[in-house]
Tab-separated table of C-alpha atoms in Angstrom:
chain	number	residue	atom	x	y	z
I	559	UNK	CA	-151.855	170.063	-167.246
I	560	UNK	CA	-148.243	168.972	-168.619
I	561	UNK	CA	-147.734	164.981	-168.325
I	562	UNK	CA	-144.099	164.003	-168.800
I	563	UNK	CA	-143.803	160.527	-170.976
I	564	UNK	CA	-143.588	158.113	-168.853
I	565	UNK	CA	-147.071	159.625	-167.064
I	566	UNK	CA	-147.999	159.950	-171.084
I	567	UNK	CA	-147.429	155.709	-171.791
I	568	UNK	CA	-149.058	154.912	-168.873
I	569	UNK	CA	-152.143	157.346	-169.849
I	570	UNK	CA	-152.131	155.281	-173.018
I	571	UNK	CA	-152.701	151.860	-171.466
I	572	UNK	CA	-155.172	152.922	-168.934
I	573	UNK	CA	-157.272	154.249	-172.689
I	574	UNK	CA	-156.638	150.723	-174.087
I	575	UNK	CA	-157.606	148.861	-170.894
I	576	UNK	CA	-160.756	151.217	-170.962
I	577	UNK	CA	-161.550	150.526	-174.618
I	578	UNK	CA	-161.061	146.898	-174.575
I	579	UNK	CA	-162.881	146.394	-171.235
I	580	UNK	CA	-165.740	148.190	-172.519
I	581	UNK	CA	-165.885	146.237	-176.428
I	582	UNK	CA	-165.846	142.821	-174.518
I	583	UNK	CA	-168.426	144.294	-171.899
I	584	UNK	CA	-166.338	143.554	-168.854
I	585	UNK	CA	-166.306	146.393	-166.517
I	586	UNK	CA	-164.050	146.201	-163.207
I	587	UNK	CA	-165.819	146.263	-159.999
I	588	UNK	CA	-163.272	148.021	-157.941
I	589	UNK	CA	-159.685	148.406	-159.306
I	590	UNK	CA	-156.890	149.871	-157.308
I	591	UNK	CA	-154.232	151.578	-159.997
I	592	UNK	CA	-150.999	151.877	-157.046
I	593	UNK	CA	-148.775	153.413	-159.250
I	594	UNK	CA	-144.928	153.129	-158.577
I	595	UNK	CA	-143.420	156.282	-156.381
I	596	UNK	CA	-143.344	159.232	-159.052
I	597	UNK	CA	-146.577	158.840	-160.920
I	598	UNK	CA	-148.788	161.753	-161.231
I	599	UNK	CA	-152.113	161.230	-158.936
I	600	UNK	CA	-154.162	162.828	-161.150
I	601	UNK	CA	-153.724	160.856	-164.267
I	602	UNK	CA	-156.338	158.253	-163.768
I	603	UNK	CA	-159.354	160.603	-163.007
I	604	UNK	CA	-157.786	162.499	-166.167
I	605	UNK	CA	-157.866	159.855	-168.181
I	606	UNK	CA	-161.738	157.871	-167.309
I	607	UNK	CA	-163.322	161.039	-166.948
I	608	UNK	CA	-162.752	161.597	-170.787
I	609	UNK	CA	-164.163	158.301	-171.611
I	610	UNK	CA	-166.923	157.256	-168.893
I	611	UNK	CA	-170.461	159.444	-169.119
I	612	UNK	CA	-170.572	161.333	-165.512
I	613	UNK	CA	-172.763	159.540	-163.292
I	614	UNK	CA	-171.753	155.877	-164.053
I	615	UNK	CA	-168.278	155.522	-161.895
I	616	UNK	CA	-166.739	157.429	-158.673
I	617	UNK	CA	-163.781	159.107	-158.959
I	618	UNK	CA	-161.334	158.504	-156.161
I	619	UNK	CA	-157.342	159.188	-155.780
I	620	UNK	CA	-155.485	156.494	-157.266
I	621	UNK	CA	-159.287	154.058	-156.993
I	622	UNK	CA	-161.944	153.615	-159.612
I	623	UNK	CA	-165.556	151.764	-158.565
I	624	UNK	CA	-167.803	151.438	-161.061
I	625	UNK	CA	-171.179	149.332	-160.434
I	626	UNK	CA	-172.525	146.849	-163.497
I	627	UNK	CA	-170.838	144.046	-163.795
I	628	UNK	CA	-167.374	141.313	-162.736
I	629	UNK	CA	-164.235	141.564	-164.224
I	630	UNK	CA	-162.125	138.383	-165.304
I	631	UNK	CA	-159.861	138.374	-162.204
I	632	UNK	CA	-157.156	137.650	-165.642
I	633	UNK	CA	-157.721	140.414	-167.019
I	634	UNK	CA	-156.965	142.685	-163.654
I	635	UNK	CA	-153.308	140.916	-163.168
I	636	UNK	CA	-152.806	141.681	-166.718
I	637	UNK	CA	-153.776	145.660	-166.771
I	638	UNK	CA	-151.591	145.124	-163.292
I	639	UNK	CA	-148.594	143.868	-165.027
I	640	UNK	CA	-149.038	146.828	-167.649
I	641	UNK	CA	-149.186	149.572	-165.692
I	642	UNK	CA	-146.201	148.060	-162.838
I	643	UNK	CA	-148.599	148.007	-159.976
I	644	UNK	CA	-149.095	145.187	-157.654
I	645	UNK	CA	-152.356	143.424	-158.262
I	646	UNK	CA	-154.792	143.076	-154.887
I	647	UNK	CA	-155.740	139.949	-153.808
I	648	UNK	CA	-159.040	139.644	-154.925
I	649	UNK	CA	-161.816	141.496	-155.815
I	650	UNK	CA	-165.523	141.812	-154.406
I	651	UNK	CA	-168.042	140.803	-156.595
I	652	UNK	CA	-171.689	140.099	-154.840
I	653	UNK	CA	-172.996	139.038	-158.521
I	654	UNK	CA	-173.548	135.146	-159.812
I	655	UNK	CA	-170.464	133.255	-160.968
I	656	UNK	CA	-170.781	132.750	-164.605
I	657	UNK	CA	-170.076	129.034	-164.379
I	658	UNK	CA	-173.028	128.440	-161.705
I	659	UNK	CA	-175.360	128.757	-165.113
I	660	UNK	CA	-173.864	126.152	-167.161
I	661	UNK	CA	-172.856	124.239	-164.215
I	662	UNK	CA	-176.271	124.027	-163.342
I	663	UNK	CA	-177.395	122.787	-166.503
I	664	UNK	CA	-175.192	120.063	-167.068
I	665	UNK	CA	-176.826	118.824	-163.968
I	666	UNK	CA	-180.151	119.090	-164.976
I	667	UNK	CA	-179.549	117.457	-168.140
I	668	UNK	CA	-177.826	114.285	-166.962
I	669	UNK	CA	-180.745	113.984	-163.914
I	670	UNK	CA	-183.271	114.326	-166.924
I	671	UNK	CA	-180.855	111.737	-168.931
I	672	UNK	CA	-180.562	109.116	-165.428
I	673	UNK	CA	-184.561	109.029	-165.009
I	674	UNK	CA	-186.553	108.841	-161.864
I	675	UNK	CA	-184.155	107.398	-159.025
I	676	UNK	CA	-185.329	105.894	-156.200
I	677	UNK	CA	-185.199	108.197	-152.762
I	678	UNK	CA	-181.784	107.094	-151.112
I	679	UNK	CA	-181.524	106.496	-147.626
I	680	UNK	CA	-180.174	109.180	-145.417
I	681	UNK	CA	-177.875	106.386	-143.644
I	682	UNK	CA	-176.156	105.884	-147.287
I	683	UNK	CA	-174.631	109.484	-146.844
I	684	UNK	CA	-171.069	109.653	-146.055
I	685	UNK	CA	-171.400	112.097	-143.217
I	686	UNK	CA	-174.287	109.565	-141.539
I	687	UNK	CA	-173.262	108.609	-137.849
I	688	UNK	CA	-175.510	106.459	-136.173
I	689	UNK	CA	-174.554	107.293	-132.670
I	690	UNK	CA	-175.018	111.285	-133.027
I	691	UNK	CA	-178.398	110.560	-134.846
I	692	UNK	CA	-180.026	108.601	-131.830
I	693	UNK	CA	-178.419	110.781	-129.125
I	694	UNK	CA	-179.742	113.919	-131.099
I	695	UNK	CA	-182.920	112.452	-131.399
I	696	UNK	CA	-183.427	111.438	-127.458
I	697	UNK	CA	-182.732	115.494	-126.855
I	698	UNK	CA	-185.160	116.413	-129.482
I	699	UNK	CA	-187.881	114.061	-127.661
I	700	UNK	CA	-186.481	115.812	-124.219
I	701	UNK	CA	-186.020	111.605	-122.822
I	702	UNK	CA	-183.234	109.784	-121.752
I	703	UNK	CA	-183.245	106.313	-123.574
I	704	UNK	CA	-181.283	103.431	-122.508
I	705	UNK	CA	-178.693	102.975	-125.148
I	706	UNK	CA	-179.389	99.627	-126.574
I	707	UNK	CA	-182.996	99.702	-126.128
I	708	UNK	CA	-183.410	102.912	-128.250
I	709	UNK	CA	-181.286	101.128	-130.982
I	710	UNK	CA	-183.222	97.973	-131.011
I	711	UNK	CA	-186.698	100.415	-130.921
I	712	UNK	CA	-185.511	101.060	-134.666
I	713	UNK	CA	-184.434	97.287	-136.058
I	714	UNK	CA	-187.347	95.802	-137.923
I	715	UNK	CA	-187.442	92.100	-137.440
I	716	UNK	CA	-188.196	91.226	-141.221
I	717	UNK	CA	-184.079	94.017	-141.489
I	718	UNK	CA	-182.294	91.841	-138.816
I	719	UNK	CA	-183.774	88.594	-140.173
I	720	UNK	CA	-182.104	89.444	-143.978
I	721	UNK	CA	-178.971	90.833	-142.219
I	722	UNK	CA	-178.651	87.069	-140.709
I	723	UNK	CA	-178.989	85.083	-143.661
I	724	UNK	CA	-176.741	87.194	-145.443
I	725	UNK	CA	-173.900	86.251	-142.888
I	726	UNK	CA	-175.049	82.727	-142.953
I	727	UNK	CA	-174.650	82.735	-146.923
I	728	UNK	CA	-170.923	84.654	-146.549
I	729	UNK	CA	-169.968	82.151	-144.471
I	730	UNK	CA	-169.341	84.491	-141.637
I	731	UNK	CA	-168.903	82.227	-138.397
I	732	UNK	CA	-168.683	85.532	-136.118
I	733	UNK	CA	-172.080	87.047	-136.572
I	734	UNK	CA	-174.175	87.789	-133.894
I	735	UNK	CA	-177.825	88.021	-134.229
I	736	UNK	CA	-179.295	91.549	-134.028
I	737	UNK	CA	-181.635	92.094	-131.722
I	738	UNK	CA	-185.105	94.088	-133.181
I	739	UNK	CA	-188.127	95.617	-131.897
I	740	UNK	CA	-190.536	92.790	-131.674
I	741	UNK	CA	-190.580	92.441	-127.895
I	742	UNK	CA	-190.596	96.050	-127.757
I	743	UNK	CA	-193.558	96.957	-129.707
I	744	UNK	CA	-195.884	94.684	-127.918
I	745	UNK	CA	-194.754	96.020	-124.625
I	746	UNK	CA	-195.560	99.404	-125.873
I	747	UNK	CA	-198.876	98.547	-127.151
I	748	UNK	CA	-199.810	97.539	-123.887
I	749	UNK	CA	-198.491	100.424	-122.366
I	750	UNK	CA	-200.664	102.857	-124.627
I	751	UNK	CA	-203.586	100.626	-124.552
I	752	UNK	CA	-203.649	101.656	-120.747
I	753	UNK	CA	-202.865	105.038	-120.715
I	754	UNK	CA	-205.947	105.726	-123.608
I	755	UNK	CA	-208.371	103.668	-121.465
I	756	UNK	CA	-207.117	105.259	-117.981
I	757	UNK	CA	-207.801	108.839	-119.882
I	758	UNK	CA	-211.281	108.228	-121.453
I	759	UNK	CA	-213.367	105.718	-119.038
I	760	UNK	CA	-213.752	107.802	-115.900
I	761	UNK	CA	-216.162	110.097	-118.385
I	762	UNK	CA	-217.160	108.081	-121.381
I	763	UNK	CA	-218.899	103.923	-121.154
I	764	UNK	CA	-216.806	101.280	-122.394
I	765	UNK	CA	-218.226	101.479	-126.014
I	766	UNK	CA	-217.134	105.018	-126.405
I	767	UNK	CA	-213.807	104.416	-124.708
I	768	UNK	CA	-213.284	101.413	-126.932
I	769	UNK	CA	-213.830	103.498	-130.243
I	770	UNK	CA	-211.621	106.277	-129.124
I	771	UNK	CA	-209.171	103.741	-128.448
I	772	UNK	CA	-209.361	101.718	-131.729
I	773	UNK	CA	-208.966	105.365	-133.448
I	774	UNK	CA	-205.713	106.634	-131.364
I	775	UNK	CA	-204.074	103.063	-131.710
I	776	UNK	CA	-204.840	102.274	-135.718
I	777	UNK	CA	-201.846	101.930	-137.718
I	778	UNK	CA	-202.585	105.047	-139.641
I	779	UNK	CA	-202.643	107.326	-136.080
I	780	UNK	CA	-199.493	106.050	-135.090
I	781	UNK	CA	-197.387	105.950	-137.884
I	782	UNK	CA	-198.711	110.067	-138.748
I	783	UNK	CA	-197.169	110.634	-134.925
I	784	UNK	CA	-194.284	108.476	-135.523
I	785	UNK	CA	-193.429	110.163	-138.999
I	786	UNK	CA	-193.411	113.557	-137.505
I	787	UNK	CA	-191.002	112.528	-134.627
I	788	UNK	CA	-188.363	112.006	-137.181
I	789	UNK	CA	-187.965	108.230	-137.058
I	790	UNK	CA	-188.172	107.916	-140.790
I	791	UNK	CA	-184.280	108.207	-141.554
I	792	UNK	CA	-183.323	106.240	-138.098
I	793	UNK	CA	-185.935	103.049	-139.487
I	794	UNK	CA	-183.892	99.858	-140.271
I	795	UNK	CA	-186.326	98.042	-142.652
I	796	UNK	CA	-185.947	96.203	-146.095
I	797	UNK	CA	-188.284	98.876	-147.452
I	798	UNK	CA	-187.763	102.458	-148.173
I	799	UNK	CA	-189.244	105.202	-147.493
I	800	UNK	CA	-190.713	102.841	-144.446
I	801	UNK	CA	-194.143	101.575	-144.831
I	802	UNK	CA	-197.120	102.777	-142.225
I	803	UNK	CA	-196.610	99.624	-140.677
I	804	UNK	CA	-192.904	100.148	-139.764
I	805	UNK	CA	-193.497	103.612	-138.786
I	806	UNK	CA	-196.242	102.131	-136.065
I	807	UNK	CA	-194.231	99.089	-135.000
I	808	UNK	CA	-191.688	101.766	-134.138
I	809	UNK	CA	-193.557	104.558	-132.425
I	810	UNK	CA	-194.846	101.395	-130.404
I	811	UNK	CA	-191.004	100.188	-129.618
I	812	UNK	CA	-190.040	103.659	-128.662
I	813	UNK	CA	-192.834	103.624	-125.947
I	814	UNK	CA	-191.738	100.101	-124.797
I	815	UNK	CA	-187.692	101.434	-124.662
I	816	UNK	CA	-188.938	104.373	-122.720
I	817	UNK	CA	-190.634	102.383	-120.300
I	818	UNK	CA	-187.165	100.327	-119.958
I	819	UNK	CA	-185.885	103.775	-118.988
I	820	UNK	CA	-187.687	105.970	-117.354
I	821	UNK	CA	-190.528	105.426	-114.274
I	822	UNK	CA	-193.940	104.515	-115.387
I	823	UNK	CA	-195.140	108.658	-115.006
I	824	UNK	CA	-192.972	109.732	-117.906
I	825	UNK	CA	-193.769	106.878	-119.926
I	826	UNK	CA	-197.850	108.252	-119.533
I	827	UNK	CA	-197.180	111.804	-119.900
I	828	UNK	CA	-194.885	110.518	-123.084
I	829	UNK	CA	-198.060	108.735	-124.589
I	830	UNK	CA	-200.351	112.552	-123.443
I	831	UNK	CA	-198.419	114.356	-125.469
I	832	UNK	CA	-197.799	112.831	-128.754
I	833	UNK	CA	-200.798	110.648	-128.950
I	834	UNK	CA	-203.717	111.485	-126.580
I	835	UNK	CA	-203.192	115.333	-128.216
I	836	UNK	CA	-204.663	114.136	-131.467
I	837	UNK	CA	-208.214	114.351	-130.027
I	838	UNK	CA	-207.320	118.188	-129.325
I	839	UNK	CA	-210.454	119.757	-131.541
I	840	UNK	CA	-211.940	116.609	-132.257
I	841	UNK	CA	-215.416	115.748	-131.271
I	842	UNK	CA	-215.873	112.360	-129.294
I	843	UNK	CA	-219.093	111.389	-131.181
I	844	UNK	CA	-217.300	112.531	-134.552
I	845	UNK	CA	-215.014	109.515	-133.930
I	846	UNK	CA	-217.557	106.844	-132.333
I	847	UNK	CA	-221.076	106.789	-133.164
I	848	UNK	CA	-223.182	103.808	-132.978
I	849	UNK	CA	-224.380	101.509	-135.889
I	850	UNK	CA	-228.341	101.577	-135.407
I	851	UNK	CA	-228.430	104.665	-132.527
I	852	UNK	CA	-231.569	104.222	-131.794
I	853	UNK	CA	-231.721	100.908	-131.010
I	854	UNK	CA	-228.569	101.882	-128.524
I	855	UNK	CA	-230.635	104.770	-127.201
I	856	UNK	CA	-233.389	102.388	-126.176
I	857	UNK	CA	-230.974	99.749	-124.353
I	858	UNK	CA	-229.512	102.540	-122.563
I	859	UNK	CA	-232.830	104.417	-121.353
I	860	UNK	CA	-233.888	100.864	-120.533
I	861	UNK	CA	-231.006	100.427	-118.240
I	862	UNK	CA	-232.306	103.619	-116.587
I	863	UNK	CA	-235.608	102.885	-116.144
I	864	UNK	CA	-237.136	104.125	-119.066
I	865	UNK	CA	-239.882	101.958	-120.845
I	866	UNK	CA	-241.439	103.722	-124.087
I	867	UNK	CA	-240.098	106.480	-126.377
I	868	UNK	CA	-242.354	108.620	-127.757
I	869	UNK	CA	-240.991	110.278	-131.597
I	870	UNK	CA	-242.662	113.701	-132.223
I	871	UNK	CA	-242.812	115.821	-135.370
I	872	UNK	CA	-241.432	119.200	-134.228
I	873	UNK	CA	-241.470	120.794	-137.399
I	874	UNK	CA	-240.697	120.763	-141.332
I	875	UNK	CA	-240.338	123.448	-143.956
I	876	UNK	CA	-239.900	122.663	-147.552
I	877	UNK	CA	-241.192	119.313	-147.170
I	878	UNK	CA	-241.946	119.041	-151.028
I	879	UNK	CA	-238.715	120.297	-152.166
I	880	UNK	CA	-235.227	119.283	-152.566
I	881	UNK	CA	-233.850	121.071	-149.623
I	882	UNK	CA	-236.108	119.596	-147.460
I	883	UNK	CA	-235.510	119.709	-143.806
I	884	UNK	CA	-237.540	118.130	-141.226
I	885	UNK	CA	-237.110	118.107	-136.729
I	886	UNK	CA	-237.723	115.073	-134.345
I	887	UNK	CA	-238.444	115.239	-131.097
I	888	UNK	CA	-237.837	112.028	-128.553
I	889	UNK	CA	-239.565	112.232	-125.317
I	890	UNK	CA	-240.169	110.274	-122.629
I	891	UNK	CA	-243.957	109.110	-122.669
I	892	UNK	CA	-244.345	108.493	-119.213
I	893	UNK	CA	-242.789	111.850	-118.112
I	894	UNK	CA	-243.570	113.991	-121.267
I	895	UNK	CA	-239.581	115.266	-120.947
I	896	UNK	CA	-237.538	116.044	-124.172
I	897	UNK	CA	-234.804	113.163	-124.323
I	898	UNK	CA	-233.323	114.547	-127.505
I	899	UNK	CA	-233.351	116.866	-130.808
I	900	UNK	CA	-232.503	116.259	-134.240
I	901	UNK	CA	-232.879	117.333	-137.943
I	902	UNK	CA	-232.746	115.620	-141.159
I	903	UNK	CA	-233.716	115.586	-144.819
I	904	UNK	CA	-236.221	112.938	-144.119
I	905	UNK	CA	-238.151	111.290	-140.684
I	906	UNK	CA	-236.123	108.892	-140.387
I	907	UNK	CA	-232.492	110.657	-140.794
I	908	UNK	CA	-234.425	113.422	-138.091
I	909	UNK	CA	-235.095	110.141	-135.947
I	910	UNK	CA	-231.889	108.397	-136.338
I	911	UNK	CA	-230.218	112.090	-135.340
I	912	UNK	CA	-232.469	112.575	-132.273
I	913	UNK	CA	-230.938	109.618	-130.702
I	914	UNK	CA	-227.481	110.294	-130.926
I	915	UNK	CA	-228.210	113.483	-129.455
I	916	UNK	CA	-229.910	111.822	-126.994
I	917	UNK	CA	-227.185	109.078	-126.029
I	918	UNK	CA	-224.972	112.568	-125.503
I	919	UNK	CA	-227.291	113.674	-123.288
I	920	UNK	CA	-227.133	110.481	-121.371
I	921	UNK	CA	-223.216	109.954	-121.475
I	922	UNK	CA	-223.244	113.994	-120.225
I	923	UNK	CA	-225.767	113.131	-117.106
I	924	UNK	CA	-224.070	110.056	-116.199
């Protein structure tokens, strides 16, 4: 095939541009050769098939896509400019910038170089907006809060007290104190108080109720709920992140504002399904279990008419052993019936596990 000159030059840059692109190891991901009106069509396929191994690019009219690696978007408005074509105006390349690497480790090396910072708080951000944060969070919850009681459900007292004496110190005449979630809290604890011992006592006695109550309302239960409702970032408190008590205080706030805003049946099924759920797959008598339980068995069967116990020796295996394992029986020794069951490494643990499973029994019958 005859080329004239001018298709000749040409032919010669495209061979440079394929020999330097290939000694620096920059291959083009898709270049578009638009040759002015005139130019022979064939000339580029002419020209990379002699060079390229078959396999590695596809061969299109007036196109060539090859598939390892960028190109230097320079270098493309430079071959361009060579071969009097216009340039495109960018080209695809689904591969890693080559300054995310360094980029990345410039960043590591001055967090390595700045030490262990302490964990910022999320109102600190630039793009922080109070107002979006509590509405947002009143949707997640699925409750309408009263404005100004959901933000003083978040003020810590010790927060507002600083924020007052710093105003004081400025000299600043037109502060107003902020109101916190004192008031709040203690409202709320009385609300949840209520709805744990309106759940439990029409089945359990008042000494079971109590130490299901005393678990669901500990500091440690009610800060875990709190801290998975999100109220960690929304916290005003001198410390960060907020302690266990903050976290309670404000679970207990957020009950109290709720009750400021909504009738007393949402407030209850509020407290049922954040806090009352916690006992889902929990045993009662895993939680509260008596100090000396037989002693408690006897006062019990006493107040049912119930005079003498009699402890029986069911059985034992391995009593010489380490793995030792013996069964006592409690019955009743006016009425010979079996008041409860239990096992144990010695008598007494066998004894001591008998009555608890006979103060079930009881709580079950009554």
């Amino acid at each position: 095939m005859a080329l004239s000159d001018g298709a000749k030059e040409r032919l010669s840059l495209v061979i440079e541009l394929v020999k330097t692109v290939f000694h620096y190891g920059y291959i083009p991901a898709v270049v578009y050769l638009g040759f002015k009106q005139g130019a022979e069509p064939g000339m580029p396929e002419i020209a990379l098939s002699k060079l390229l191994p078959a396999g590695q690019v596809w061969l299109a009219t007036r196109s060539v896509l090859t598939k390892h690696f960028p190109v230097r978007m320079q270098s493309l408005r430079v071959v361009f400019r060579l071969l009097g074509a216009q340039p495109l105006a960018g080209a695809q390349c689904r591969a890693v910038k080559r300054w995310v690497s360094p980029t990345m480790r410039v960043i590591v090396l001055r967090k390595k170089a700045l030490g262990p910072q302490p964990e910022q708080r999320r109102s600190q951000f630039l793009e922080w907006n109070e107002e979006v944060e509590l509405r947002c969070f009143s949707k997640r919850l699925g409750e309408e809060f009263e404005g100004k009681a959901l933000r003083e459900a978040f003020v810590q007292p010790e927060w507002a007290n600083v924020q007052e004496f710093q105003a004081r110190q400025a000299g600043d005449t037109a502060f107003e104190p902020i109101a916190h979630n004192r008031e709040l809290a203690e409202n709320g604890a009385q609300i949840i108080s209520q709805t744990i011992r309106g759940a439990y006592a029409p089945s359990y006695p008042s000494d079971v109720v109590e130490g299901i109550h005393s678990h669901l309302t500990s500091q440690e239960m009610l800060a875990h709920v709190g801290k998975h409702l999100g109220i960690k970032d929304l916290i005003k408190s001198l410390e960060y992140p907020p302690e266990e008590r903050s976290l309670a205080d404000t679970f207990r706030a957020l009950v109290g504002a709720l009750a400021l805003s909504s009738p007393a049946g949402r407030v209850q099924r509020f407290v049922d399904d954040f806090l009352l759920c916690q006992m889902v797959g929990k045993d009662v008598y895993d939680i509260w279990a008596p100090a000396q339980p037989y002693e408690y068995m006897l006062r019990l069967l006493q107040a049912k008419g119930v005079e003498q116990v009699e402890p029986r020796l069911c059985n034992q295996s391995a009593s010489n052993t380490i793995l030792a394992n013996f069964q006592v029986g409690l019955y009743d020794a006016k009425s010979k019936t079996c008041l409860g069951l239990g096992w144990g490494e010695n008598i007494k643990t066998a004894k001591e596990t008998a009555a608890l499973d006979a103060i079930q029994r009881l709580h079950a019958s009554d």
